CSV table of N, CA, C and O in Angstrom, one decimal:
chain,number,residue,atom,x,y,z
A,1,MET,N,0.8,-1.2,0.0
A,1,MET,CA,0.0,0.0,0.0
A,1,MET,C,0.9,1.3,0.0
A,1,MET,O,1.9,1.3,0.6
A,2,ASN,N,0.4,2.2,-0.7
A,2,ASN,CA,1.1,3.5,-0.8
A,2,ASN,C,0.5,4.5,0.2
A,2,ASN,O,-0.7,4.6,0.3
A,3,TYR,N,1.4,5.1,1.0
A,3,TYR,CA,0.8,6.0,2.1
A,3,TYR,C,0.2,7.3,1.5
A,3,TYR,O,-0.6,7.9,2.2
A,4,LYS,N,0.4,7.6,0.2
A,4,LYS,CA,-0.2,8.7,-0.4
A,4,LYS,C,-1.7,8.5,-0.7
A,4,LYS,O,-2.4,9.5,-1.0
A,5,GLU,N,-2.1,7.3,-0.6
A,5,GLU,CA,-3.5,7.0,-0.8
A,5,GLU,C,-4.4,7.3,0.4
A,5,GLU,O,-5.6,7.4,0.2
A,6,PHE,N,-3.8,7.5,1.5
A,6,PHE,CA,-4.5,7.8,2.8
A,6,PHE,C,-4.2,9.1,3.4
A,6,PHE,O,-3.0,9.5,3.3
A,7,ASN,N,-5.1,9.8,4.0
A,7,ASN,CA,-4.8,10.9,4.8
A,7,ASN,C,-4.5,10.5,6.2
A,7,ASN,O,-4.8,9.3,6.6
A,8,ASP,N,-4.0,11.4,7.0
A,8,ASP,CA,-3.6,11.0,8.4
A,8,ASP,C,-4.8,10.5,9.2
A,8,ASP,O,-4.6,9.6,10.0
A,9,TYR,N,-5.9,11.2,9.1
A,9,TYR,CA,-7.0,10.8,9.9
A,9,TYR,C,-7.6,9.4,9.6
A,9,TYR,O,-8.1,8.7,10.5
A,10,GLU,N,-7.5,9.1,8.3
A,10,GLU,CA,-8.0,7.7,8.0
A,10,GLU,C,-7.0,6.7,8.6
A,10,GLU,O,-7.5,5.7,9.1
A,11,LEU,N,-5.7,7.0,8.5
A,11,LEU,CA,-4.7,6.0,9.1
A,11,LEU,C,-4.9,5.9,10.6
A,11,LEU,O,-4.8,4.8,11.2
A,12,ILE,N,-5.1,7.1,11.3
A,12,ILE,CA,-5.3,7.0,12.7
A,12,ILE,C,-6.5,6.2,13.1
A,12,ILE,O,-6.5,5.4,14.0
A,13,SER,N,-7.6,6.4,12.3
A,13,SER,CA,-8.8,5.6,12.5
A,13,SER,C,-8.5,4.1,12.4
A,13,SER,O,-9.0,3.3,13.2
A,14,HIS,N,-7.8,3.7,11.3
A,14,HIS,CA,-7.4,2.3,11.1
A,14,HIS,C,-6.5,1.8,12.2
A,14,HIS,O,-6.7,0.6,12.7
A,15,ILE,N,-5.6,2.6,12.7
A,15,ILE,CA,-4.7,2.2,13.8
A,15,ILE,C,-5.5,2.0,15.1
A,15,ILE,O,-5.3,1.0,15.8
A,16,ARG,N,-6.5,2.8,15.3
A,16,ARG,CA,-7.3,2.7,16.6
A,16,ARG,C,-8.2,1.5,16.4
A,16,ARG,O,-8.7,1.0,17.4
A,17,ASP,N,-8.4,1.0,15.2
A,17,ASP,CA,-9.2,-0.2,15.0
A,17,ASP,C,-8.3,-1.4,14.9
A,17,ASP,O,-8.7,-2.5,14.5
A,18,ASN,N,-7.0,-1.3,15.3
A,18,ASN,CA,-6.0,-2.3,15.4
A,18,ASN,C,-5.7,-3.0,14.0
A,18,ASN,O,-5.5,-4.2,14.0
A,19,ILE,N,-5.6,-2.2,13.0
A,19,ILE,CA,-5.2,-2.6,11.7
A,19,ILE,C,-3.7,-2.3,11.6
A,19,ILE,O,-3.3,-1.2,11.5
A,20,GLU,N,-2.9,-3.4,11.7
A,20,GLU,CA,-1.4,-3.2,11.9
A,20,GLU,C,-0.8,-2.6,10.6
A,20,GLU,O,0.2,-1.8,10.8
A,21,GLU,N,-1.3,-2.8,9.5
A,21,GLU,CA,-0.7,-2.3,8.2
A,21,GLU,C,-0.8,-0.7,8.2
A,21,GLU,O,0.1,-0.1,7.7
A,22,ALA,N,-1.9,-0.2,8.8
A,22,ALA,CA,-2.0,1.3,8.9
A,22,ALA,C,-0.9,1.9,9.7
A,22,ALA,O,-0.4,3.0,9.4
A,23,ASN,N,-0.6,1.2,10.8
A,23,ASN,CA,0.5,1.7,11.7
A,23,ASN,C,1.8,1.8,10.9
A,23,ASN,O,2.6,2.8,11.0
A,24,GLU,N,2.1,0.8,10.1
A,24,GLU,CA,3.4,0.7,9.3
A,24,GLU,C,3.3,1.8,8.3
A,24,GLU,O,4.4,2.5,8.0
A,25,ILE,N,2.2,2.0,7.6
A,25,ILE,CA,2.0,3.1,6.6
A,25,ILE,C,2.3,4.5,7.2
A,25,ILE,O,3.0,5.3,6.6
A,26,LEU,N,1.7,4.7,8.4
A,26,LEU,CA,1.9,6.0,9.0
A,26,LEU,C,3.3,6.3,9.4
A,26,LEU,O,3.9,7.4,9.2
A,27,PHE,N,4.0,5.2,9.9
A,27,PHE,CA,5.4,5.4,10.3
A,27,PHE,C,6.3,5.6,9.1
A,27,PHE,O,7.2,6.4,9.1
A,28,GLU,N,5.9,4.9,8.0
A,28,GLU,CA,6.7,5.1,6.7
A,28,GLU,C,6.5,6.6,6.2
A,28,GLU,O,7.4,7.2,5.7
A,29,LYS,N,5.3,7.1,6.4
A,29,LYS,CA,4.9,8.4,5.9
A,29,LYS,C,5.7,9.5,6.6
A,29,LYS,O,6.2,10.5,6.0
A,30,TYR,N,5.9,9.3,7.9
A,30,TYR,CA,6.6,10.3,8.7
A,30,TYR,C,8.1,10.1,8.9
A,30,TYR,O,8.8,10.8,9.5
A,31,LYS,N,8.6,9.0,8.3
A,31,LYS,CA,10.0,8.7,8.4
A,31,LYS,C,10.9,9.8,7.8
A,31,LYS,O,11.9,10.1,8.5
A,32,PRO,N,10.6,10.4,6.7
A,32,PRO,CA,11.5,11.5,6.2
A,32,PRO,C,11.5,12.7,7.1
A,32,PRO,O,12.6,13.3,7.3
A,33,LEU,N,10.4,13.0,7.7
A,33,LEU,CA,10.4,14.1,8.7
A,33,LEU,C,11.3,13.8,9.9
A,33,LEU,O,12.0,14.7,10.3
A,34,ILE,N,11.2,12.6,10.4
A,34,ILE,CA,12.0,12.2,11.5
A,34,ILE,C,13.5,12.2,11.2
A,34,ILE,O,14.3,12.7,11.9
A,35,GLU,N,13.8,11.7,10.0
A,35,GLU,CA,15.2,11.7,9.6
A,35,GLU,C,15.8,13.1,9.3
A,35,GLU,O,16.9,13.3,9.7
A,36,ASN,N,15.0,13.9,8.7
A,36,ASN,CA,15.5,15.3,8.5
A,36,ASN,C,15.7,16.0,9.8
A,36,ASN,O,16.7,16.7,9.9
A,37,ASN,N,14.8,15.9,10.7
A,37,ASN,CA,15.0,16.5,12.0
A,37,ASN,C,16.2,15.9,12.8
A,37,ASN,O,16.9,16.7,13.4
A,38,ALA,N,16.4,14.6,12.6
A,38,ALA,CA,17.6,14.0,13.2
A,38,ALA,C,18.9,14.6,12.6
A,38,ALA,O,19.9,14.9,13.4
A,39,ARG,N,18.9,14.8,11.3
A,39,ARG,CA,20.1,15.4,10.7
A,39,ARG,C,20.4,16.8,11.2
A,39,ARG,O,21.5,17.1,11.4
A,40,LYS,N,19.3,17.6,11.3
A,40,LYS,CA,19.5,18.9,11.8
A,40,LYS,C,20.1,18.9,13.2
A,40,LYS,O,20.9,19.7,13.5
A,41,LEU,N,19.5,18.1,14.1
A,41,LEU,CA,20.0,18.0,15.4
A,41,LEU,C,21.5,17.5,15.5
A,41,LEU,O,22.2,18.0,16.4
A,42,LEU,N,21.8,16.6,14.7
A,42,LEU,CA,23.2,16.1,14.7
A,42,LEU,C,24.2,17.2,14.3
A,42,LEU,O,25.3,17.3,14.8
A,43,LYS,N,23.8,18.1,13.4
A,43,LYS,CA,24.6,19.2,12.9
A,43,LYS,C,24.8,20.2,14.0
A,43,LYS,O,25.9,20.8,14.2
A,44,THR,N,23.8,20.5,14.8
A,44,THR,CA,23.9,21.5,15.8
A,44,THR,C,24.3,21.0,17.2
A,44,THR,O,24.7,21.8,18.0
A,45,SER,N,24.3,19.7,17.5
A,45,SER,CA,24.6,19.2,18.8
A,45,SER,C,26.1,19.0,18.8
A,45,SER,O,26.8,19.0,17.8
A,46,LYS,N,26.6,18.7,20.0
A,46,LYS,CA,28.0,18.5,20.3
A,46,LYS,C,28.5,17.1,19.9
A,46,LYS,O,29.6,16.7,20.1
A,47,LYS,N,27.5,16.2,19.5
A,47,LYS,CA,27.8,14.8,19.2
A,47,LYS,C,28.4,14.1,20.4
A,47,LYS,O,29.4,13.5,20.3
A,48,ASN,N,27.8,14.2,21.5
A,48,ASN,CA,28.3,13.4,22.7
A,48,ASN,C,27.8,12.0,22.7
A,48,ASN,O,27.0,11.5,23.5
A,49,GLY,N,28.3,11.3,21.7
A,49,GLY,CA,28.0,9.9,21.6
A,49,GLY,C,26.6,9.6,20.9
A,49,GLY,O,26.1,8.5,20.9
A,50,ILE,N,26.1,10.7,20.4
A,50,ILE,CA,24.8,10.6,19.7
A,50,ILE,C,25.0,10.0,18.3
A,50,ILE,O,25.8,10.5,17.6
A,51,GLU,N,24.2,9.1,17.9
A,51,GLU,CA,24.2,8.5,16.6
A,51,GLU,C,22.9,8.9,15.9
A,51,GLU,O,21.9,9.0,16.5
A,52,PHE,N,23.0,8.9,14.6
A,52,PHE,CA,21.8,9.2,13.8
A,52,PHE,C,20.6,8.3,14.0
A,52,PHE,O,19.5,8.8,14.2
A,53,TYR,N,20.9,7.0,14.1
A,53,TYR,CA,19.8,6.1,14.3
A,53,TYR,C,19.2,6.1,15.7
A,53,TYR,O,18.0,5.7,15.9
A,54,ASP,N,20.0,6.6,16.7
A,54,ASP,CA,19.4,6.8,18.0
A,54,ASP,C,18.4,7.9,17.9
A,54,ASP,O,17.3,7.8,18.5
A,55,LEU,N,18.7,9.0,17.2
A,55,LEU,CA,17.7,10.1,17.1
A,55,LEU,C,16.5,9.7,16.3
A,55,LEU,O,15.4,10.1,16.5
A,56,VAL,N,16.7,8.8,15.2
A,56,VAL,CA,15.6,8.3,14.5
A,56,VAL,C,14.7,7.5,15.4
A,56,VAL,O,13.4,7.6,15.3
A,57,GLN,N,15.3,6.7,16.2
A,57,GLN,CA,14.5,5.8,17.1
A,57,GLN,C,13.7,6.7,18.1
A,57,GLN,O,12.5,6.4,18.3
A,58,GLU,N,14.3,7.7,18.6
A,58,GLU,CA,13.6,8.6,19.5
A,58,GLU,C,12.5,9.3,18.8
A,58,GLU,O,11.4,9.6,19.3
A,59,GLY,N,12.7,9.7,17.5
A,59,GLY,CA,11.6,10.3,16.7
A,59,GLY,C,10.4,9.3,16.5
A,59,GLY,O,9.3,9.8,16.5
A,60,MET,N,10.7,8.1,16.3
A,60,MET,CA,9.7,7.1,16.2
A,60,MET,C,8.9,6.9,17.5
A,60,MET,O,7.6,6.8,17.4
A,61,VAL,N,9.6,7.0,18.6
A,61,VAL,CA,8.9,7.0,19.9
A,61,VAL,C,8.0,8.2,20.0
A,61,VAL,O,6.8,8.1,20.5
A,62,GLY,N,8.5,9.4,19.6
A,62,GLY,CA,7.7,10.6,19.6
A,62,GLY,C,6.5,10.5,18.8
A,62,GLY,O,5.4,11.0,19.1
A,63,LEU,N,6.6,9.9,17.6
A,63,LEU,CA,5.4,9.7,16.7
A,63,LEU,C,4.4,8.7,17.4
A,63,LEU,O,3.2,9.0,17.3
A,64,ASN,N,4.9,7.7,18.0
A,64,ASN,CA,4.0,6.8,18.7
A,64,ASN,C,3.3,7.5,19.8
A,64,ASN,O,2.1,7.3,20.0
A,65,ASN,N,4.0,8.3,20.6
A,65,ASN,CA,3.3,9.1,21.6
A,65,ASN,C,2.3,10.0,21.0
A,65,ASN,O,1.2,10.2,21.6
A,66,ALA,N,2.5,10.6,19.9
A,66,ALA,CA,1.6,11.5,19.2
A,66,ALA,C,0.3,10.7,18.8
A,66,ALA,O,-0.8,11.2,19.0
A,67,LEU,N,0.5,9.5,18.3
A,67,LEU,CA,-0.6,8.6,17.9
A,67,LEU,C,-1.5,8.3,19.2
A,67,LEU,O,-2.7,8.3,19.0
A,68,ASN,N,-0.8,8.1,20.3
A,68,ASN,CA,-1.6,7.7,21.5
A,68,ASN,C,-2.3,8.8,22.2
A,68,ASN,O,-3.3,8.6,22.9
A,69,THR,N,-1.8,10.0,22.0
A,69,THR,CA,-2.4,11.2,22.7
A,69,THR,C,-3.1,12.2,21.9
A,69,THR,O,-3.6,13.2,22.4
A,70,PHE,N,-3.1,12.0,20.5
A,70,PHE,CA,-3.8,12.9,19.7
A,70,PHE,C,-5.3,13.0,19.9
A,70,PHE,O,-5.9,12.0,20.0
A,71,ASP,N,-5.8,14.2,20.0
A,71,ASP,CA,-7.2,14.4,20.2
A,71,ASP,C,-7.8,15.2,19.0
A,71,ASP,O,-7.4,16.3,18.7
A,72,GLU,N,-8.7,14.5,18.2
A,72,GLU,CA,-9.2,15.2,17.0
A,72,GLU,C,-10.1,16.4,17.3
A,72,GLU,O,-10.3,17.2,16.4
A,73,ASN,N,-10.5,16.5,18.5
A,73,ASN,CA,-11.4,17.6,18.9
A,73,ASN,C,-10.6,19.0,19.1
A,73,ASN,O,-11.2,20.0,19.2
A,74,LYS,N,-9.3,18.9,19.2
A,74,LYS,CA,-8.5,20.1,19.4
A,74,LYS,C,-8.3,20.7,18.0
A,74,LYS,O,-8.6,20.1,16.9
A,75,GLU,N,-7.8,21.9,18.0
A,75,GLU,CA,-7.7,22.7,16.7
A,75,GLU,C,-6.5,22.3,15.9
A,75,GLU,O,-6.4,22.7,14.7
A,76,ALA,N,-5.5,21.7,16.4
A,76,ALA,CA,-4.3,21.4,15.7
A,76,ALA,C,-4.5,20.2,14.8
A,76,ALA,O,-5.2,19.3,15.1
A,77,SER,N,-3.8,20.2,13.6
A,77,SER,CA,-3.8,19.1,12.8
A,77,SER,C,-2.9,18.0,13.3
A,77,SER,O,-2.0,18.3,14.1
A,78,PHE,N,-3.1,16.8,12.8
A,78,PHE,CA,-2.2,15.7,13.3
A,78,PHE,C,-0.8,15.9,12.9
A,78,PHE,O,0.1,15.7,13.7
A,79,TYR,N,-0.6,16.4,11.7
A,79,TYR,CA,0.8,16.7,11.2
A,79,TYR,C,1.5,17.6,12.2
A,79,TYR,O,2.7,17.4,12.6
A,80,THR,N,0.9,18.7,12.5
A,80,THR,CA,1.5,19.7,13.4
A,80,THR,C,1.8,19.1,14.8
A,80,THR,O,2.8,19.3,15.4
A,81,TYR,N,0.8,18.4,15.3
A,81,TYR,CA,1.0,17.7,16.6
A,81,TYR,C,2.1,16.7,16.6
A,81,TYR,O,2.9,16.7,17.5
A,82,ALA,N,2.1,15.9,15.6
A,82,ALA,CA,3.1,14.8,15.5
A,82,ALA,C,4.5,15.4,15.3
A,82,ALA,O,5.5,15.0,15.9
A,83,LYS,N,4.6,16.5,14.5
A,83,LYS,CA,5.9,17.1,14.3
A,83,LYS,C,6.5,17.7,15.6
A,83,LYS,O,7.6,17.5,15.9
A,84,LYS,N,5.6,18.3,16.4
A,84,LYS,CA,6.1,18.8,17.7
A,84,LYS,C,6.5,17.7,18.6
A,84,LYS,O,7.5,17.8,19.3
A,85,CYS,N,5.7,16.6,18.7
A,85,CYS,CA,6.0,15.5,19.5
A,85,CYS,C,7.4,14.9,19.1
A,85,CYS,O,8.2,14.6,20.0
A,86,ILE,N,7.6,14.7,17.8
A,86,ILE,CA,8.8,14.2,17.3
A,86,ILE,C,10.0,15.1,17.7
A,86,ILE,O,11.0,14.6,18.2
A,87,GLU,N,9.9,16.4,17.4
A,87,GLU,CA,11.0,17.3,17.7
A,87,GLU,C,11.3,17.4,19.2
A,87,GLU,O,12.5,17.4,19.5
A,88,ARG,N,10.3,17.4,20.0
A,88,ARG,CA,10.5,17.5,21.4
A,88,ARG,C,11.2,16.2,22.0
A,88,ARG,O,12.1,16.3,22.8
A,89,LYS,N,10.8,15.1,21.5
A,89,LYS,CA,11.4,13.8,21.9
A,89,LYS,C,12.8,13.7,21.5
A,89,LYS,O,13.7,13.3,22.3
A,90,GLN,N,13.1,14.1,20.3
A,90,GLN,CA,14.5,14.1,19.8
A,90,GLN,C,15.4,15.1,20.6
A,90,GLN,O,16.5,14.8,20.9
A,91,LEU,N,14.8,16.3,20.8
A,91,LEU,CA,15.6,17.3,21.5
A,91,LEU,C,15.8,16.9,22.9
A,91,LEU,O,16.9,17.2,23.4
A,92,SER,N,14.9,16.3,23.6
A,92,SER,CA,15.1,15.9,24.9
A,92,SER,C,16.2,14.8,25.0
A,92,SER,O,16.9,14.8,26.0
A,93,TYR,N,16.3,14.0,24.0
A,93,TYR,CA,17.3,13.0,24.0
A,93,TYR,C,18.7,13.7,23.8
A,93,TYR,O,19.7,13.3,24.5
A,94,VAL,N,18.8,14.7,23.0
A,94,VAL,CA,20.1,15.4,22.8
A,94,VAL,C,20.4,16.1,24.1
A,94,VAL,O,21.6,16.0,24.5
A,95,ILE,N,19.5,16.8,24.7
A,95,ILE,CA,19.8,17.5,25.9
A,95,ILE,C,20.2,16.5,27.0
A,95,ILE,O,21.1,16.8,27.8
A,96,GLY,N,19.5,15.4,27.1
A,96,GLY,CA,19.8,14.4,28.1
A,96,GLY,C,21.2,13.8,27.9
A,96,GLY,O,21.9,13.5,28.9
A,97,SER,N,21.6,13.7,26.7
A,97,SER,CA,22.9,13.1,26.4
A,97,SER,C,24.1,14.1,26.7
A,97,SER,O,25.2,13.6,26.9
A,98,GLU,N,23.8,15.3,26.8
A,98,GLU,CA,24.8,16.3,27.1
A,98,GLU,C,25.0,16.6,28.6
A,98,GLU,O,25.8,17.3,29.0
A,99,ARG,N,24.1,16.0,29.4
A,99,ARG,CA,24.3,16.2,30.8
A,99,ARG,C,25.5,15.4,31.3
A,99,ARG,O,25.8,14.3,30.8
A,100,LYS,N,26.1,16.0,32.3
A,100,LYS,CA,27.3,15.4,32.9
A,100,LYS,C,27.0,14.0,33.6
A,100,LYS,O,27.9,13.2,33.6
A,101,LYS,N,25.8,13.8,34.0
A,101,LYS,CA,25.6,12.6,34.7
A,101,LYS,C,25.6,11.4,33.8
A,101,LYS,O,25.7,10.3,34.2
A,102,HIS,N,25.4,11.6,32.5
A,102,HIS,CA,25.5,10.6,31.5
A,102,HIS,C,26.8,10.5,30.8
A,102,HIS,O,27.0,9.7,29.8
A,103,LYS,N,27.8,11.3,31.2
A,103,LYS,CA,29.0,11.4,30.5
A,103,LYS,C,29.7,10.0,30.4
A,103,LYS,O,30.2,9.6,29.3
A,104,LEU,N,29.8,9.3,31.5
A,104,LEU,CA,30.5,8.0,31.5
A,104,LEU,C,29.8,7.0,30.5
A,104,LEU,O,30.5,6.3,29.7
A,105,LEU,N,28.5,7.0,30.5
A,105,LEU,CA,27.8,6.1,29.6
A,105,LEU,C,28.0,6.5,28.2
A,105,LEU,O,28.1,5.6,27.3
A,106,ASN,N,27.9,7.8,27.9
A,106,ASN,CA,28.0,8.2,26.5
A,106,ASN,C,29.5,8.0,25.9
A,106,ASN,O,29.6,7.9,24.7
A,107,GLU,N,30.5,8.1,26.8
A,107,GLU,CA,31.8,8.0,26.3
A,107,GLU,C,32.3,6.5,26.2
A,107,GLU,O,33.3,6.2,25.6
A,108,SER,N,31.5,5.6,26.7
A,108,SER,CA,31.9,4.2,26.6
A,108,SER,C,31.7,3.6,25.3
A,108,SER,O,31.0,4.0,24.4
């Protein structure tokens, strides 16, 4: 299935109906956004042991959080909400990795 055939709200409805393929389609649809944000963060961060795929993984977790907490009755679109959730999750990972209490773990 091609993700361009569905809009976000159809996919969310299918995901909430436990259709596993819809979940995969939505994650594939947002993968470029997650990867682009990860690249931007890698360029601006100090690279304290942070790898690209770690940021991508955090972005996927952020997208999953957006799926679980999105409320259609609010005024924001799903894209806007998901983008913010992804960015915040990735940014919190970068900030957390730069803390001194994680220095030993990040340098190993």
